[in-house]
mmCIF file of C-alpha atoms and ligand atoms in Angstrom:
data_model
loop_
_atom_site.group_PDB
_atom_site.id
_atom_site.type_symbol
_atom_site.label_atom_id
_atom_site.label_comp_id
_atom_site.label_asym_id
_atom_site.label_seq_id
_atom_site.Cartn_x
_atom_site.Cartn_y
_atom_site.Cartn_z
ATOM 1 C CA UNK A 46 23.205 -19.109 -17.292
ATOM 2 C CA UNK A 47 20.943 -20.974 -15.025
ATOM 3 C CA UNK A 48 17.582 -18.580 -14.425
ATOM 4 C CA UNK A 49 15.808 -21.278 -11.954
ATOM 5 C CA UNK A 50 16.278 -20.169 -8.402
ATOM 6 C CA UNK A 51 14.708 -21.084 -5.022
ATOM 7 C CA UNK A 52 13.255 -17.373 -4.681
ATOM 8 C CA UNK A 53 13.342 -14.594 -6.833
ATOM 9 C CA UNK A 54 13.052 -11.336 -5.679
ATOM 10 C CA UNK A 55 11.741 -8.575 -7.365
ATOM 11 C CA UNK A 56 13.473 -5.172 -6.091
ATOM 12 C CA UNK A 57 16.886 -4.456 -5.006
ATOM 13 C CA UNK A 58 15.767 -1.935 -1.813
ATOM 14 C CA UNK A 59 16.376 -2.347 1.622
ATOM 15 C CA UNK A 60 13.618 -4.895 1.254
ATOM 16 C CA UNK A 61 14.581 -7.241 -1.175
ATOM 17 C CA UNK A 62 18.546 -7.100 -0.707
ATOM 18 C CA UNK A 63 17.355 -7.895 3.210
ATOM 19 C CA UNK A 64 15.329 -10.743 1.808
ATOM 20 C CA UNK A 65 18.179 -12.222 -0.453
ATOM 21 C CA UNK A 66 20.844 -11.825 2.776
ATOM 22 C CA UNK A 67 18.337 -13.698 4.583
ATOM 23 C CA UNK A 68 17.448 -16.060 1.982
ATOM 24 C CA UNK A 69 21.047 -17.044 1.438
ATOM 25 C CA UNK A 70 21.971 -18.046 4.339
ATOM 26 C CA UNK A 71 19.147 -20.158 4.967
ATOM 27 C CA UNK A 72 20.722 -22.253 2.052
ATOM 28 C CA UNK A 73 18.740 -20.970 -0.782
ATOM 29 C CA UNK A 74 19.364 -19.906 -4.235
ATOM 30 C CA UNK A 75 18.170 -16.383 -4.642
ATOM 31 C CA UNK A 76 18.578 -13.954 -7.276
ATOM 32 C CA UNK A 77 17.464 -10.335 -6.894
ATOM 33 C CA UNK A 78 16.073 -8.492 -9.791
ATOM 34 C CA UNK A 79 16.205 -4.810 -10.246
ATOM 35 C CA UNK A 80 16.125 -2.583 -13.416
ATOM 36 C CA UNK A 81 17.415 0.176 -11.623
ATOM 37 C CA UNK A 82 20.745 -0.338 -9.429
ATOM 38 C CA UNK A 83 20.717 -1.365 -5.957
ATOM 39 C CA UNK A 84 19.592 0.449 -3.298
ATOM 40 C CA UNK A 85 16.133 1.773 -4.644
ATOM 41 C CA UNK A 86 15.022 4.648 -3.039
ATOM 42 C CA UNK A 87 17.239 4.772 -0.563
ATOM 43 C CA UNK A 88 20.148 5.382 -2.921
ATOM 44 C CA UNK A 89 18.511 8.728 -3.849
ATOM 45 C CA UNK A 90 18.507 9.698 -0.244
ATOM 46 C CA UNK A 91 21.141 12.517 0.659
ATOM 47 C CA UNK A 92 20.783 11.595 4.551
ATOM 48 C CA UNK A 93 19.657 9.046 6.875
ATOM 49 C CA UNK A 94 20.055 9.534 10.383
ATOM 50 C CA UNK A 95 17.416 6.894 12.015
ATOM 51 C CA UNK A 96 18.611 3.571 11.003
ATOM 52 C CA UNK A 97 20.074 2.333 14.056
ATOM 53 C CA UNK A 98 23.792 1.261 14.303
ATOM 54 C CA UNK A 99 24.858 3.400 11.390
ATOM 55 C CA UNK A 100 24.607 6.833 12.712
ATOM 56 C CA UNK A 101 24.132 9.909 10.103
ATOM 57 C CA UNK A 102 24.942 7.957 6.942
ATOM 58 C CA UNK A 103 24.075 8.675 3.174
ATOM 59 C CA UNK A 104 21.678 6.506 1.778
ATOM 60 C CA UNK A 105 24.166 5.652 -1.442
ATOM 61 C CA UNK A 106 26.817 4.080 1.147
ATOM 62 C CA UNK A 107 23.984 2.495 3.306
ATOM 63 C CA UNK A 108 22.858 1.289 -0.022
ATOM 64 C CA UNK A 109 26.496 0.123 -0.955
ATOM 65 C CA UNK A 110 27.384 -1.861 2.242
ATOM 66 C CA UNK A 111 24.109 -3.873 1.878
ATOM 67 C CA UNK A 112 24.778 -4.715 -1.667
ATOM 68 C CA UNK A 113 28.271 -5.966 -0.799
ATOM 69 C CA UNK A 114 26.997 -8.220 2.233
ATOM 70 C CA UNK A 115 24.239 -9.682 0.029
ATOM 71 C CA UNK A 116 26.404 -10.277 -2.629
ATOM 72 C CA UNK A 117 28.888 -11.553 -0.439
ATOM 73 C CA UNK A 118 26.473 -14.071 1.099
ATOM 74 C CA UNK A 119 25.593 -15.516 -2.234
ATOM 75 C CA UNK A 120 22.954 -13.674 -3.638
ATOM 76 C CA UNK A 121 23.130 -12.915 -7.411
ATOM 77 C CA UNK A 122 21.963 -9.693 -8.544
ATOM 78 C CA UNK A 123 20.358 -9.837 -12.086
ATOM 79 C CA UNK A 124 19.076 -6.680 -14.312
ATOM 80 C CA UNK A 125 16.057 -6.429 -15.985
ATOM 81 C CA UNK A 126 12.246 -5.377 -15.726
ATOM 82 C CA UNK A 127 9.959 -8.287 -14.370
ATOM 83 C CA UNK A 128 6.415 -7.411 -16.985
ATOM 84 C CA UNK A 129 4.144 -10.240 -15.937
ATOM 85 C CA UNK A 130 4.067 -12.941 -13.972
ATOM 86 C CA UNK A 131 2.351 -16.463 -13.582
ATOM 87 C CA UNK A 132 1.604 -18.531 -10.823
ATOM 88 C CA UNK A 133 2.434 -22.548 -10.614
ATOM 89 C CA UNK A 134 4.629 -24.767 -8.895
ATOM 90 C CA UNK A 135 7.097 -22.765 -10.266
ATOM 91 C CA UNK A 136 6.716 -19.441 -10.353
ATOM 92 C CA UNK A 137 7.707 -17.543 -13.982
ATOM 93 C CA UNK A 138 8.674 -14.264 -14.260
ATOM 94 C CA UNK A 139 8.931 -12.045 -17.705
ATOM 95 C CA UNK A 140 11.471 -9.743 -17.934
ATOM 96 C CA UNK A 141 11.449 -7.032 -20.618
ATOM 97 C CA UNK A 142 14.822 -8.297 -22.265
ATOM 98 C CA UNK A 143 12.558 -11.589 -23.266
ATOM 99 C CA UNK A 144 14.248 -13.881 -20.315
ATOM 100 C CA UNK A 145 12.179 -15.870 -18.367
ATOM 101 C CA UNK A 146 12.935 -16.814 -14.713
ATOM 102 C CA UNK A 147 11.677 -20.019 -12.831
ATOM 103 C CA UNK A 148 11.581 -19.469 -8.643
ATOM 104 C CA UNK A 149 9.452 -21.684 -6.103
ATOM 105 C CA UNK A 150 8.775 -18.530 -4.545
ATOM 106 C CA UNK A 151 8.610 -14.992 -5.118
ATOM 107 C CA UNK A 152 9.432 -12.212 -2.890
ATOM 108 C CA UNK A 153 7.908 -8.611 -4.355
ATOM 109 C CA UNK A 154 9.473 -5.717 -2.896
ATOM 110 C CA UNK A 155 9.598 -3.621 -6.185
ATOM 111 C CA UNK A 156 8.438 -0.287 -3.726
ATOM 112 C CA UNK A 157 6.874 2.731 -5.194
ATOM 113 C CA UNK A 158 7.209 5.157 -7.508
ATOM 114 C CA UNK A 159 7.405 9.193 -7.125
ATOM 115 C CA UNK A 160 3.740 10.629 -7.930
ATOM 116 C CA UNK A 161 3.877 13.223 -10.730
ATOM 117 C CA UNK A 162 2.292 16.745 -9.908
ATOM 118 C CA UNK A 163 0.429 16.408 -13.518
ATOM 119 C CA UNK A 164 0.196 20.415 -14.040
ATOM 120 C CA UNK A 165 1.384 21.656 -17.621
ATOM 121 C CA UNK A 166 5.192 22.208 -17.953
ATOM 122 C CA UNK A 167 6.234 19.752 -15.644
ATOM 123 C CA UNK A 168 7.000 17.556 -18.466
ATOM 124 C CA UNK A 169 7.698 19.471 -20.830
ATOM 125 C CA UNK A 170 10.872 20.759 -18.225
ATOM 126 C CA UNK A 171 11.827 17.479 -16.670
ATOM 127 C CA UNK A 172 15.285 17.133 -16.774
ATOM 128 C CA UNK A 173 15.441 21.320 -17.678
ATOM 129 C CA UNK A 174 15.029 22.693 -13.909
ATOM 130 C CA UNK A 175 12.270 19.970 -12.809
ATOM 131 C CA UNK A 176 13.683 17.100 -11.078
ATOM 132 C CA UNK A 177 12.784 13.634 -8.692
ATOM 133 C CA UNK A 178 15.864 13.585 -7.166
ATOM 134 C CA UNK A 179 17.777 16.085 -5.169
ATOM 135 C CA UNK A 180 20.718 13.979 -4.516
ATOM 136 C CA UNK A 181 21.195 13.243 -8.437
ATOM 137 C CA UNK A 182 20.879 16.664 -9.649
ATOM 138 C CA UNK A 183 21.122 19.487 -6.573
ATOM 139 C CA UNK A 184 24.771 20.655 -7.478
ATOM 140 C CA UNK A 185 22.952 21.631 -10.936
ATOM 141 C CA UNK A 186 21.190 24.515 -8.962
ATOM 142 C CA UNK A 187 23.876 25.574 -6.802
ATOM 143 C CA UNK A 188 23.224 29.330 -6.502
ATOM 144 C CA UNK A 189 20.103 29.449 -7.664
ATOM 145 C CA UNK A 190 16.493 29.758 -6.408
ATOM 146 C CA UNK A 191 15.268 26.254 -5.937
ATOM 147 C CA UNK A 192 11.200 25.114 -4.967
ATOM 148 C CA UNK A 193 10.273 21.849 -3.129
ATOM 149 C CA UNK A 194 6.878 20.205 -3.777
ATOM 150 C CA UNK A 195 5.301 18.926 -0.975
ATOM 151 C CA UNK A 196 5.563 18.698 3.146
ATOM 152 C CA UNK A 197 6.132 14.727 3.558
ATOM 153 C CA UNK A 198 9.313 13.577 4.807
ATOM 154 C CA UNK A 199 10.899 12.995 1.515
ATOM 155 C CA UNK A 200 10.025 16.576 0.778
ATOM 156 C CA UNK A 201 11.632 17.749 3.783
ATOM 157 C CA UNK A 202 15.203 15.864 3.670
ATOM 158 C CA UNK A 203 15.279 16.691 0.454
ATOM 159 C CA UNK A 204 14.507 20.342 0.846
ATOM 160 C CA UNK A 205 17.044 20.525 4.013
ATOM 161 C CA UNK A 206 19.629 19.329 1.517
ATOM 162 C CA UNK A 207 18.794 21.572 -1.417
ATOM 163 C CA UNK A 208 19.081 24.736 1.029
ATOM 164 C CA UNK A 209 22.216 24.464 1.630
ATOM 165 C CA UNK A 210 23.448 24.627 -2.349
ATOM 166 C CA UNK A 211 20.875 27.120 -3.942
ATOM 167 C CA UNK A 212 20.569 30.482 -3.199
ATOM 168 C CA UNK A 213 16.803 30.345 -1.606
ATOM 169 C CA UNK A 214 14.832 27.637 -1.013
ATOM 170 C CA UNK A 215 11.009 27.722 -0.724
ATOM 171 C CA UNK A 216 8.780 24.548 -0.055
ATOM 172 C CA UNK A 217 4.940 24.820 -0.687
ATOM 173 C CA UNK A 218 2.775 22.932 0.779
ATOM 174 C CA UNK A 219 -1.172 22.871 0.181
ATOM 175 C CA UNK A 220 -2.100 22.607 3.676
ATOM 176 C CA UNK A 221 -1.510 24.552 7.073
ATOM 177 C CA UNK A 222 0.736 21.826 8.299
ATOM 178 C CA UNK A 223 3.461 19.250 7.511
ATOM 179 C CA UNK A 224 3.097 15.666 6.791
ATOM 180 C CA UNK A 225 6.302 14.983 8.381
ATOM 181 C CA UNK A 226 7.970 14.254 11.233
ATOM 182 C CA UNK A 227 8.312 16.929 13.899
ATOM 183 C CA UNK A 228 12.358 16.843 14.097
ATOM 184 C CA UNK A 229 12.344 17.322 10.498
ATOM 185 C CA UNK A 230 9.478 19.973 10.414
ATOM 186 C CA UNK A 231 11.561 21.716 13.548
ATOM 187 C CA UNK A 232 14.665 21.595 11.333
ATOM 188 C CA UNK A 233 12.950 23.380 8.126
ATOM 189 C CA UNK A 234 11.454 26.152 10.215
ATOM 190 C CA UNK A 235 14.634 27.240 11.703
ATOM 191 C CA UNK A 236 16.587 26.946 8.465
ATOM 192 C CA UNK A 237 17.965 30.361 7.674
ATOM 193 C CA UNK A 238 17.312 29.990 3.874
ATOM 194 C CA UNK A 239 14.000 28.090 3.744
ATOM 195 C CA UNK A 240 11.337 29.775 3.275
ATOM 196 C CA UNK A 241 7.320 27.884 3.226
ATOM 197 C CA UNK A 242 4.613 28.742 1.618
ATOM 198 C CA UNK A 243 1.342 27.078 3.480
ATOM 199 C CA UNK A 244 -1.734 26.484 1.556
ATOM 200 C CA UNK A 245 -0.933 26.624 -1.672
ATOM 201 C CA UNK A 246 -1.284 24.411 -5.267
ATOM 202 C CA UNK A 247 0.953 24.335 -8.295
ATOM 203 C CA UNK A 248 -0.607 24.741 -11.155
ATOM 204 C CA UNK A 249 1.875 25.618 -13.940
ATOM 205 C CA UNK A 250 5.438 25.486 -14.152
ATOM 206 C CA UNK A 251 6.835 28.391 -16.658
ATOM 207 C CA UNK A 252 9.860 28.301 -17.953
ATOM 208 C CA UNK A 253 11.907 30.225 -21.163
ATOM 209 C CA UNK A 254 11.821 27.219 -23.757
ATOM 210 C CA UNK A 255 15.294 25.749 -22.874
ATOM 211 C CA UNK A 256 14.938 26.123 -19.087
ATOM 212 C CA UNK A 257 12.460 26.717 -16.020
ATOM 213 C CA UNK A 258 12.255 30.201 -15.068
ATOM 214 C CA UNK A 259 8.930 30.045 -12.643
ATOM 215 C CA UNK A 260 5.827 28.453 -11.046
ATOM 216 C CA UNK A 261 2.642 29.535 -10.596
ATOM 217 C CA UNK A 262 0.664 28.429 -7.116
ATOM 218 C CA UNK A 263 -3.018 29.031 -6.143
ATOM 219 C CA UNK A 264 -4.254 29.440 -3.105
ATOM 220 C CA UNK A 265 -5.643 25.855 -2.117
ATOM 221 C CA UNK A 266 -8.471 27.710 -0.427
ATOM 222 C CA UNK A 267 -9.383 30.219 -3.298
ATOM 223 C CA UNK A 268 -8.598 31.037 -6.379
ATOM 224 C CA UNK A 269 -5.972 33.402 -6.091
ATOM 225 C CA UNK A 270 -2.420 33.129 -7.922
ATOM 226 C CA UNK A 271 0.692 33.866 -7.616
ATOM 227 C CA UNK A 272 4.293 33.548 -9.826
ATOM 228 C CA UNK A 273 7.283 32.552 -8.384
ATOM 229 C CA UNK A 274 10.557 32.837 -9.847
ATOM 230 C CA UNK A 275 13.054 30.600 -9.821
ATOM 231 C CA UNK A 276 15.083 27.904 -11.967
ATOM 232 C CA UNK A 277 14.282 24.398 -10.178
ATOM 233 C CA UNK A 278 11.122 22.715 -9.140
ATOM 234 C CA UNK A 279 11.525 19.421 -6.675
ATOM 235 C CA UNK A 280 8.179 17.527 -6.865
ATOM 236 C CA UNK A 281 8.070 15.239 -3.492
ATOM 237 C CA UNK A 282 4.088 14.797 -3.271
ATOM 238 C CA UNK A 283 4.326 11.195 -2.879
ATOM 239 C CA UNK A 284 4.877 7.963 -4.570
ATOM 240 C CA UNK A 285 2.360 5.097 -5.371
ATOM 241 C CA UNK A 286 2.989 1.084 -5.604
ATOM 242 C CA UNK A 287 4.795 -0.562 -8.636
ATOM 243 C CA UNK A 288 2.669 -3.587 -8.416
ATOM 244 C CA UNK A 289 1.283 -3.172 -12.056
ATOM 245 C CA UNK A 290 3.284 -6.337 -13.270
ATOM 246 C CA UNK A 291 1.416 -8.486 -10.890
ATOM 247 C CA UNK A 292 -2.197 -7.209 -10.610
ATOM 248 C CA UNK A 293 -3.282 -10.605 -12.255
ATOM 249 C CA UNK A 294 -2.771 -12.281 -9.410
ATOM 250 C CA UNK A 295 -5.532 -10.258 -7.419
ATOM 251 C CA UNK A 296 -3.383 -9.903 -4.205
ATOM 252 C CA UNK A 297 -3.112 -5.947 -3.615
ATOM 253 C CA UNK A 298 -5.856 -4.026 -2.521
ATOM 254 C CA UNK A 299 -7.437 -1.331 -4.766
ATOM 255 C CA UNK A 300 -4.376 1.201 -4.450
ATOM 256 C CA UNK A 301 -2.197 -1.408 -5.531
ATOM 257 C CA UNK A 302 -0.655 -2.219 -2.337
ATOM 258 C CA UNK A 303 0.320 -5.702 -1.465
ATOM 259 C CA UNK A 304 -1.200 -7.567 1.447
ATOM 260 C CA UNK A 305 0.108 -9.407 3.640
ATOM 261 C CA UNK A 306 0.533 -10.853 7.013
ATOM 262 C CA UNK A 307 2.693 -10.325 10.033
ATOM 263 C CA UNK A 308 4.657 -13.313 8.288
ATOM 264 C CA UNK A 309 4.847 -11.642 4.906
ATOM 265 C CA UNK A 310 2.951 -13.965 3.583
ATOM 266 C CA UNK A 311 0.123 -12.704 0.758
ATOM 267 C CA UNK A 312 -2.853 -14.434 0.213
ATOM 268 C CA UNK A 313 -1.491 -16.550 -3.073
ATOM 269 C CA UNK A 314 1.006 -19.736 -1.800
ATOM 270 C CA UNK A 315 4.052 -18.974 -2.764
ATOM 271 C CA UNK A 316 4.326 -15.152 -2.736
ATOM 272 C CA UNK A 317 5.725 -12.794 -0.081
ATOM 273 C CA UNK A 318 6.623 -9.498 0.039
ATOM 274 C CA UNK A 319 8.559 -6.562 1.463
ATOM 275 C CA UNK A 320 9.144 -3.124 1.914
ATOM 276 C CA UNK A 321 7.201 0.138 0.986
ATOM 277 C CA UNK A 322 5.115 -1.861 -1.754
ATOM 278 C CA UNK A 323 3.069 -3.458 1.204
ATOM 279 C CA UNK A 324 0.005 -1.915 2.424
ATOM 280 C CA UNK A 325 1.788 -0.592 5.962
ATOM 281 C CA UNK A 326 1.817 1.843 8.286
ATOM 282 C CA UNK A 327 5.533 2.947 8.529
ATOM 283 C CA UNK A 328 8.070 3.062 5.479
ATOM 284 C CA UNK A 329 11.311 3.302 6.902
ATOM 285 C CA UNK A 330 14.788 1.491 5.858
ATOM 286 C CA UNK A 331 14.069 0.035 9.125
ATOM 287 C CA UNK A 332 10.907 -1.028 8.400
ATOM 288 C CA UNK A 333 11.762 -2.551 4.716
ATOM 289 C CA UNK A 334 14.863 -4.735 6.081
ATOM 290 C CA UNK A 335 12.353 -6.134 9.026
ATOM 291 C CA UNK A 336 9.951 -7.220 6.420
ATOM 292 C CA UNK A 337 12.871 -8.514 4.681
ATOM 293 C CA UNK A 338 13.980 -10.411 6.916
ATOM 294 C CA UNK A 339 10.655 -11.978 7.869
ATOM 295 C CA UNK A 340 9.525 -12.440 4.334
ATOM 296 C CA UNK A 341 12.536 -14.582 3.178
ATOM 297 C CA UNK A 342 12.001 -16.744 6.749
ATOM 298 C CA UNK A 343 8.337 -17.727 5.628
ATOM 299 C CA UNK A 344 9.385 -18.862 2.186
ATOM 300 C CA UNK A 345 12.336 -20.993 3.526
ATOM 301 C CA UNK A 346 9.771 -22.499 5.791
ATOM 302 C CA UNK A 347 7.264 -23.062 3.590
ATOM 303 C CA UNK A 348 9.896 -24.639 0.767
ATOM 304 C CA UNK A 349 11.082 -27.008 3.274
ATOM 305 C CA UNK A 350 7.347 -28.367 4.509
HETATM 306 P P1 NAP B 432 3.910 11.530 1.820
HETATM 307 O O1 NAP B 432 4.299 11.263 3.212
HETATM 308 O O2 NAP B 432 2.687 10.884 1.276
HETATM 309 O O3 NAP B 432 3.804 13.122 1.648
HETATM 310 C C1 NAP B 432 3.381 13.666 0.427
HETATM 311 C C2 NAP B 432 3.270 15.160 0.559
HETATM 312 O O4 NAP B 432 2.916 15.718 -0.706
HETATM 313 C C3 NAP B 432 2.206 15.622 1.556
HETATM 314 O O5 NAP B 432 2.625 16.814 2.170
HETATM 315 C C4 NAP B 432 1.011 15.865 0.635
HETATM 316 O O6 NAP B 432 0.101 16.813 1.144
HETATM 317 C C5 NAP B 432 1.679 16.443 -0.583
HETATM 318 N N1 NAP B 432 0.922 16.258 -1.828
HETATM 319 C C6 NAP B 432 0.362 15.117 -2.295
HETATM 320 N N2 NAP B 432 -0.210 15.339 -3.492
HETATM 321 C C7 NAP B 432 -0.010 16.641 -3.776
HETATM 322 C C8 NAP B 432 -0.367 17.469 -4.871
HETATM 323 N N3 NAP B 432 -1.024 16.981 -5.935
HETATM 324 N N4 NAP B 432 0.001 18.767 -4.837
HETATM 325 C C9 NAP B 432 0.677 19.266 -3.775
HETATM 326 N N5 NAP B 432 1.050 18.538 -2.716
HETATM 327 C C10 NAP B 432 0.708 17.237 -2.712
HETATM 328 O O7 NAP B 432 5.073 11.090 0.792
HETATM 329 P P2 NAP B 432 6.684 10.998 0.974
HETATM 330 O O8 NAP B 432 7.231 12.177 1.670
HETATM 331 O O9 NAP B 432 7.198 10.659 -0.390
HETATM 332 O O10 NAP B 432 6.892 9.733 1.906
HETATM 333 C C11 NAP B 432 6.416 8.440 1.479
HETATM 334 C C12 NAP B 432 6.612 7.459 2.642
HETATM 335 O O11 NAP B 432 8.009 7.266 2.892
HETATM 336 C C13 NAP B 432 6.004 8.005 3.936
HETATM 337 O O12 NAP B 432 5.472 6.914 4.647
HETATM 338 C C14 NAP B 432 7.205 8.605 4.652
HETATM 339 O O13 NAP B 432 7.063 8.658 6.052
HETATM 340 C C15 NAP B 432 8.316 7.637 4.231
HETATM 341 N N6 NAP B 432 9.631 8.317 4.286
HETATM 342 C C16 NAP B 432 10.276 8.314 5.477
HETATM 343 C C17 NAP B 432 11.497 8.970 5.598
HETATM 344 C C18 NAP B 432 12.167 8.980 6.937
HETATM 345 O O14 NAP B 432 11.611 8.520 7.900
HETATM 346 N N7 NAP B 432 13.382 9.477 7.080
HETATM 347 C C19 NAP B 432 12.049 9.629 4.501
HETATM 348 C C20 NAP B 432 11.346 9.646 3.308
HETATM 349 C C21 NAP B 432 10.119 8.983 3.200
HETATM 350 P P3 NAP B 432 -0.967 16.395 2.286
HETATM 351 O O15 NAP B 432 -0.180 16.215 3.554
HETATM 352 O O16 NAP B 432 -1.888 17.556 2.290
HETATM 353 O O17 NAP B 432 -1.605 15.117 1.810
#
């Protein structure tokens, strides 16, 4: 198979499959690479309600329609993990099954990864009552008493979900207020089975062995402590920037972010990006398929000088 395209893109989000819709119909080759399948985080979202034109949709058939209409436009969809990558002419790109991948330009829109609370027992009980993704594994705790990390929005759609399966849910948050939006926040507090604990850290999740039976919170003012029962812990405290693979070429800031301008251009010829991986001020689906769109317009215009 040929692996020499106009533009690669890294990431098969919102972003990138925006960027490959975009790229194809200017005429382009484009191939979208993902280890993951499509959607990224968006196809772990139970609900999304403010991405205009769709009305309350979940974020696994928002995910599936955009696949289809990128694929559909011409865009070929290619699995594997890009490690490295070095600048030229032509671009290469190293994936982790050994293949190498030629593009004139490069879109990045790999997005970011869910933050790990880093407390003992979390790993030790991943996949055994802790878990990143509500949508993938909330039936497992139907019934049951069920905690949500964090007061962000993921937190929060994630948490309103949840409530409705277990038996009580309980989000703890280590300040006095939310992160999140107010419709959301408004939505939590009048939730008949959520319950939120304000001002308070986890510091150990228990559990019997096989299976999580409890966490234990201090006081994020103090040093009190406290146990809480219950079989599931949902850590949503944030995600950070999967731009490891390209650090070499010095154009994120010292998070990791990616910069760029209003074009989605970054400071290296050649390279664009997209999506929740750029240093931004709103990550929305709306917001990813915008930069998208832009980012695959400033690389066809740049080809074609
Ligand atoms: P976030 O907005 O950064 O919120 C993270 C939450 O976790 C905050 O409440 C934070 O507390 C808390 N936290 C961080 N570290 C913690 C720790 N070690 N222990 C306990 N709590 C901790 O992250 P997010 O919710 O994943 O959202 C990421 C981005 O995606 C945001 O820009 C968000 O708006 C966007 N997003 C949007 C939607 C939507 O619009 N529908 C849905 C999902 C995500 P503090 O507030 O005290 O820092």
């Amino acid at each position: 198979m040929d692996k020499q395209f106009d533009v690669i893109i890294v990431g098969a989000g919102p972003a990138g499959m925006t960027a490959g819709l975009y790229g194809a119909r200017y005429g382009l080759s484009v191939a979208i690479l993902d280890a993951m399948i499509y959607g990224g985080k968006m196809q772990k979202t139970y609900e999304i309600e403010n991405y205009p034109g769709t009305g309350k949709t979940s974020g696994a058939a928002l995910s599936q329609t955009m696949y289809e209409q990128t694929e559909a436009a011409g865009v070929t969809f290619l699995f594997d993990e890009i490690e490295r990558i070095e600048d030229g002419e032509v671009k290469r790109l190293y994936g982790l099954s050994g293949e190498v991948y030629h593009g004139r330009a490069v879109i990045l829109a790999s997005g970011t990864r869910e933050r790990l609370l880093g407390i003992p027992g979390e790993e030790t009980y991943t996949g055994r009552g802790v878990s990143y993704c509500a949508v993938c594994d909330g039936m497992l705790f139907k019934n049951k008493k069920v905690v949500v990390i964090g007061g962000g929005n993921s937190a929060l759609e994630e948490a309103l979900y949840l409530a409705n399966l277990a038996s009580s849910l309980t989000i703890v948050i280590r300040r006095d207020q939310f992160r999140a939006q107010g419709s959301i926040v408004d939505k939590v507090l009048t939730h008949p089975n959520i319950t939120v604990l304000y001002q308070k850290v986890p510091v150990e999740i228990l559990g019997d062995g096989s299976r999580v039976n409890g966490i234990v919170l201090k006081d994020s003012t103090g040093e009190n402590t406290m146990t809480l029962a219950c079989d599931g812990v949902f850590p949503y405290i944030g995600a950070d920037p999967v731009s490891g693979y390209f650090a070499s070429l010095g154009i994120c800031d010292k998070e990791g972010y990616l910069l760029c301008d209003e074009y989605m251009r970054t400071p290296l010829a050649g390279f664009y990006g997209a999506g929740d991986l750029r240093r931004k001020e709103l990550r929305q689906v709306v917001t990813a398929v915008s930069d998208g769109a832009l980012a695959a317009t400033a690389a066809f215009h740049d080809l074609n000088k």
